[in-house]
CSV table of C-alpha atoms in Angstrom, one decimal:
chain,number,residue,atom,x,y,z
N,1,UNK,CA,122.2,27.2,-127.2
N,2,UNK,CA,120.9,25.1,-130.2
N,3,UNK,CA,117.7,26.1,-131.4
N,4,UNK,CA,116.2,22.6,-130.8
N,5,UNK,CA,117.4,23.0,-126.8
N,6,UNK,CA,115.6,26.5,-126.6
N,7,UNK,CA,112.3,24.8,-128.1
N,8,UNK,CA,112.8,21.8,-125.6
N,9,UNK,CA,113.1,24.0,-122.5
N,10,UNK,CA,110.1,26.5,-123.6
N,11,UNK,CA,107.9,23.4,-124.2
N,12,UNK,CA,108.7,21.9,-120.8
N,13,UNK,CA,108.2,25.5,-119.3
N,14,UNK,CA,104.9,25.8,-120.7
N,15,UNK,CA,104.1,22.5,-120.0
N,16,UNK,CA,105.0,22.9,-116.2
N,17,UNK,CA,103.2,26.2,-116.3
N,18,UNK,CA,99.9,24.8,-117.4
N,19,UNK,CA,100.1,22.2,-114.6
N,20,UNK,CA,100.9,24.5,-112.0
N,21,UNK,CA,97.9,26.6,-113.0
N,22,UNK,CA,95.5,24.1,-113.1
N,23,UNK,CA,96.6,22.6,-109.8
N,24,UNK,CA,96.1,25.7,-108.0
N,25,UNK,CA,94.0,28.0,-109.7
N,26,UNK,CA,91.4,26.4,-111.8
N,27,UNK,CA,90.3,22.7,-112.3
N,28,UNK,CA,87.7,21.1,-114.0
N,29,UNK,CA,85.2,18.7,-112.3
N,30,UNK,CA,82.6,16.2,-114.0
N,31,UNK,CA,79.1,15.9,-112.3
N,32,UNK,CA,78.3,12.4,-111.8
N,33,UNK,CA,75.2,12.5,-109.7
N,34,UNK,CA,71.8,13.9,-109.3
N,35,UNK,CA,72.5,16.2,-106.0
N,36,UNK,CA,72.0,19.6,-107.7
N,37,UNK,CA,69.9,18.8,-110.5
N,38,UNK,CA,68.1,21.0,-112.5
N,39,UNK,CA,70.9,23.5,-112.0
N,40,UNK,CA,73.7,20.6,-112.8
N,41,UNK,CA,73.1,17.4,-114.4
N,42,UNK,CA,75.0,14.3,-115.0
N,43,UNK,CA,77.7,15.1,-117.4
N,44,UNK,CA,78.0,18.7,-116.9
N,45,UNK,CA,82.0,19.5,-117.0
N,46,UNK,CA,82.4,22.2,-114.2
N,47,UNK,CA,85.1,25.0,-113.9
N,48,UNK,CA,86.4,25.4,-110.1
N,49,UNK,CA,88.4,28.3,-109.2
N,50,UNK,CA,90.8,26.9,-106.5
N,51,UNK,CA,91.6,30.2,-105.4
N,52,UNK,CA,88.0,31.6,-104.4
N,53,UNK,CA,88.5,31.2,-101.1
N,54,UNK,CA,92.7,31.3,-100.5
N,55,UNK,CA,94.9,28.7,-101.7
N,56,UNK,CA,94.2,25.7,-99.7
N,57,UNK,CA,97.5,23.8,-98.4
N,58,UNK,CA,97.1,20.7,-96.7
N,59,UNK,CA,100.2,19.5,-94.8
N,60,UNK,CA,99.8,16.0,-95.1
N,61,UNK,CA,101.1,15.4,-91.7
N,62,UNK,CA,104.3,17.5,-92.7
N,63,UNK,CA,102.7,21.3,-92.3
N,64,UNK,CA,99.5,22.1,-90.5
N,65,UNK,CA,96.6,22.8,-92.8
N,66,UNK,CA,96.0,26.6,-94.0
N,67,UNK,CA,94.8,28.7,-96.5
N,68,UNK,CA,97.1,31.8,-98.0
N,69,UNK,CA,94.8,35.0,-98.5
N,70,UNK,CA,91.9,33.4,-97.1
N,71,UNK,CA,88.2,34.4,-97.7
N,72,UNK,CA,85.2,33.0,-96.2
N,73,UNK,CA,82.5,31.0,-98.1
N,74,UNK,CA,79.6,33.1,-98.4
N,75,UNK,CA,76.0,31.9,-98.3
N,76,UNK,CA,74.3,30.7,-101.6
N,77,UNK,CA,77.9,30.0,-103.0
N,78,UNK,CA,78.2,26.7,-104.9
N,79,UNK,CA,81.2,24.9,-103.6
N,80,UNK,CA,83.1,21.8,-104.6
N,81,UNK,CA,84.1,19.7,-101.6
N,82,UNK,CA,85.9,16.6,-100.3
N,83,UNK,CA,84.7,14.7,-97.2
N,84,UNK,CA,85.9,14.3,-94.0
N,85,UNK,CA,87.6,11.0,-93.3
N,86,UNK,CA,86.6,8.0,-95.2
N,87,UNK,CA,83.0,8.4,-95.3
N,88,UNK,CA,82.8,8.6,-98.7
N,89,UNK,CA,85.5,9.1,-101.7
N,90,UNK,CA,85.3,11.8,-104.4
N,91,UNK,CA,84.5,15.2,-104.5
N,92,UNK,CA,80.9,16.8,-104.1
N,93,UNK,CA,79.1,20.0,-105.0
N,94,UNK,CA,76.4,21.7,-102.8
N,95,UNK,CA,74.9,24.6,-102.1
N,96,UNK,CA,76.1,27.0,-98.9
N,97,UNK,CA,73.3,27.5,-96.5
N,98,UNK,CA,74.7,28.7,-93.2
N,99,UNK,CA,78.0,30.4,-92.4
N,100,UNK,CA,79.7,30.3,-88.9
N,101,UNK,CA,77.9,32.2,-86.5
N,102,UNK,CA,74.5,31.1,-88.2
N,103,UNK,CA,71.5,29.5,-86.0
N,104,UNK,CA,70.1,26.7,-87.8
N,105,UNK,CA,66.5,25.3,-86.9
N,106,UNK,CA,66.5,21.8,-87.0
N,107,UNK,CA,64.0,19.2,-85.9
N,108,UNK,CA,65.7,18.0,-83.1
N,109,UNK,CA,66.0,21.6,-81.8
N,110,UNK,CA,68.3,24.8,-83.0
N,111,UNK,CA,72.0,24.7,-83.4
N,112,UNK,CA,74.5,27.5,-83.8
N,113,UNK,CA,77.3,26.8,-86.6
N,114,UNK,CA,80.8,27.1,-84.8
N,115,UNK,CA,83.4,29.1,-86.1
N,116,UNK,CA,85.9,31.8,-85.3
N,117,UNK,CA,87.0,34.4,-88.0
N,118,UNK,CA,90.5,34.4,-87.2
N,119,UNK,CA,91.1,30.4,-87.2
N,120,UNK,CA,90.8,28.4,-89.8
N,121,UNK,CA,90.2,25.0,-87.9
N,122,UNK,CA,87.1,26.3,-86.5
N,123,UNK,CA,85.0,27.3,-89.3
N,124,UNK,CA,82.0,25.4,-90.5
N,125,UNK,CA,79.5,25.3,-93.0
N,126,UNK,CA,76.4,23.6,-93.6
N,127,UNK,CA,76.2,22.7,-97.4
N,128,UNK,CA,72.8,21.2,-98.9
N,129,UNK,CA,72.2,19.8,-102.5
N,130,UNK,CA,69.1,20.6,-104.0
N,131,UNK,CA,68.1,16.8,-103.8
N,132,UNK,CA,67.3,16.0,-100.2
N,133,UNK,CA,68.3,12.4,-100.8
N,134,UNK,CA,72.0,13.1,-101.6
N,135,UNK,CA,74.1,11.3,-98.9
N,136,UNK,CA,76.6,13.9,-99.5
N,137,UNK,CA,75.4,17.1,-97.8
N,138,UNK,CA,75.1,18.5,-94.4
N,139,UNK,CA,71.5,17.0,-93.9
N,140,UNK,CA,73.3,13.7,-93.5
N,141,UNK,CA,76.8,14.1,-92.6
N,142,UNK,CA,76.6,17.4,-90.6
N,143,UNK,CA,78.8,20.5,-90.7
N,144,UNK,CA,81.4,20.5,-93.5
N,145,UNK,CA,84.7,22.2,-92.2
N,146,UNK,CA,86.3,24.7,-94.5
N,147,UNK,CA,89.8,22.7,-94.8
N,148,UNK,CA,87.2,20.1,-97.0
N,149,UNK,CA,85.9,23.1,-99.2
N,150,UNK,CA,88.0,23.0,-102.4
N,151,UNK,CA,86.7,25.8,-104.0
N,152,UNK,CA,83.7,27.9,-105.7
N,153,UNK,CA,82.0,26.5,-108.7
N,154,UNK,CA,82.2,29.2,-111.6
N,155,UNK,CA,80.6,28.1,-114.7
N,156,UNK,CA,79.7,24.7,-116.8
N,157,UNK,CA,82.4,24.6,-119.4
N,158,UNK,CA,80.6,22.5,-121.4
N,159,UNK,CA,78.5,19.2,-121.1
N,160,UNK,CA,78.3,15.8,-122.8
N,161,UNK,CA,76.3,12.8,-122.1
N,162,UNK,CA,78.7,9.9,-121.6
N,163,UNK,CA,76.0,7.3,-122.8
N,164,UNK,CA,76.0,8.4,-125.9
N,165,UNK,CA,78.7,8.9,-128.9
N,166,UNK,CA,80.8,12.2,-128.2
N,167,UNK,CA,79.4,14.7,-131.1
N,168,UNK,CA,76.0,13.0,-130.4
N,169,UNK,CA,76.0,13.4,-126.8
N,170,UNK,CA,77.2,17.5,-126.5
N,171,UNK,CA,74.8,19.6,-124.8
N,172,UNK,CA,75.6,23.0,-126.4
N,173,UNK,CA,72.6,24.8,-124.8
N,174,UNK,CA,74.3,24.1,-121.4
N,175,UNK,CA,78.1,25.4,-122.3
N,176,UNK,CA,79.4,28.6,-120.8
N,177,UNK,CA,76.2,29.0,-118.2
């Protein structure tokens, strides 16, 4: 093979490897709300571990939903999730306050969080943001199924105020915390 062809194959292979790693292992999401202020503020770029609870496999009607190497979400974890159905689109972050089998005390009485450890479809979690007015948490949506949880938030990669120019809006004090 000629030298340039080897270079092109290596470049394409590296590109595909990076795409696969980003899609399956880690992703970066931008905070676009006030649900977890002051912990995470608008403009923070969060690194999310997509493998933290097992590889999420969405069948999209062809295969059933499943998780490979499944691990349960733990209380206190800050997770990224999408919403069931078409209620609100996008991804959201919240802290896990209750896991399957926990008993919640609500104004209307008590509720047991449903879940069976050997059945992924039956595991539900109570996810809350710090801001009680945030419409994308369990206080407004009810229990969130495990299938909607994308991964665990690992750290803030960097933060940027999008209302300001690039260098002026960079918040170095929030980097990698």
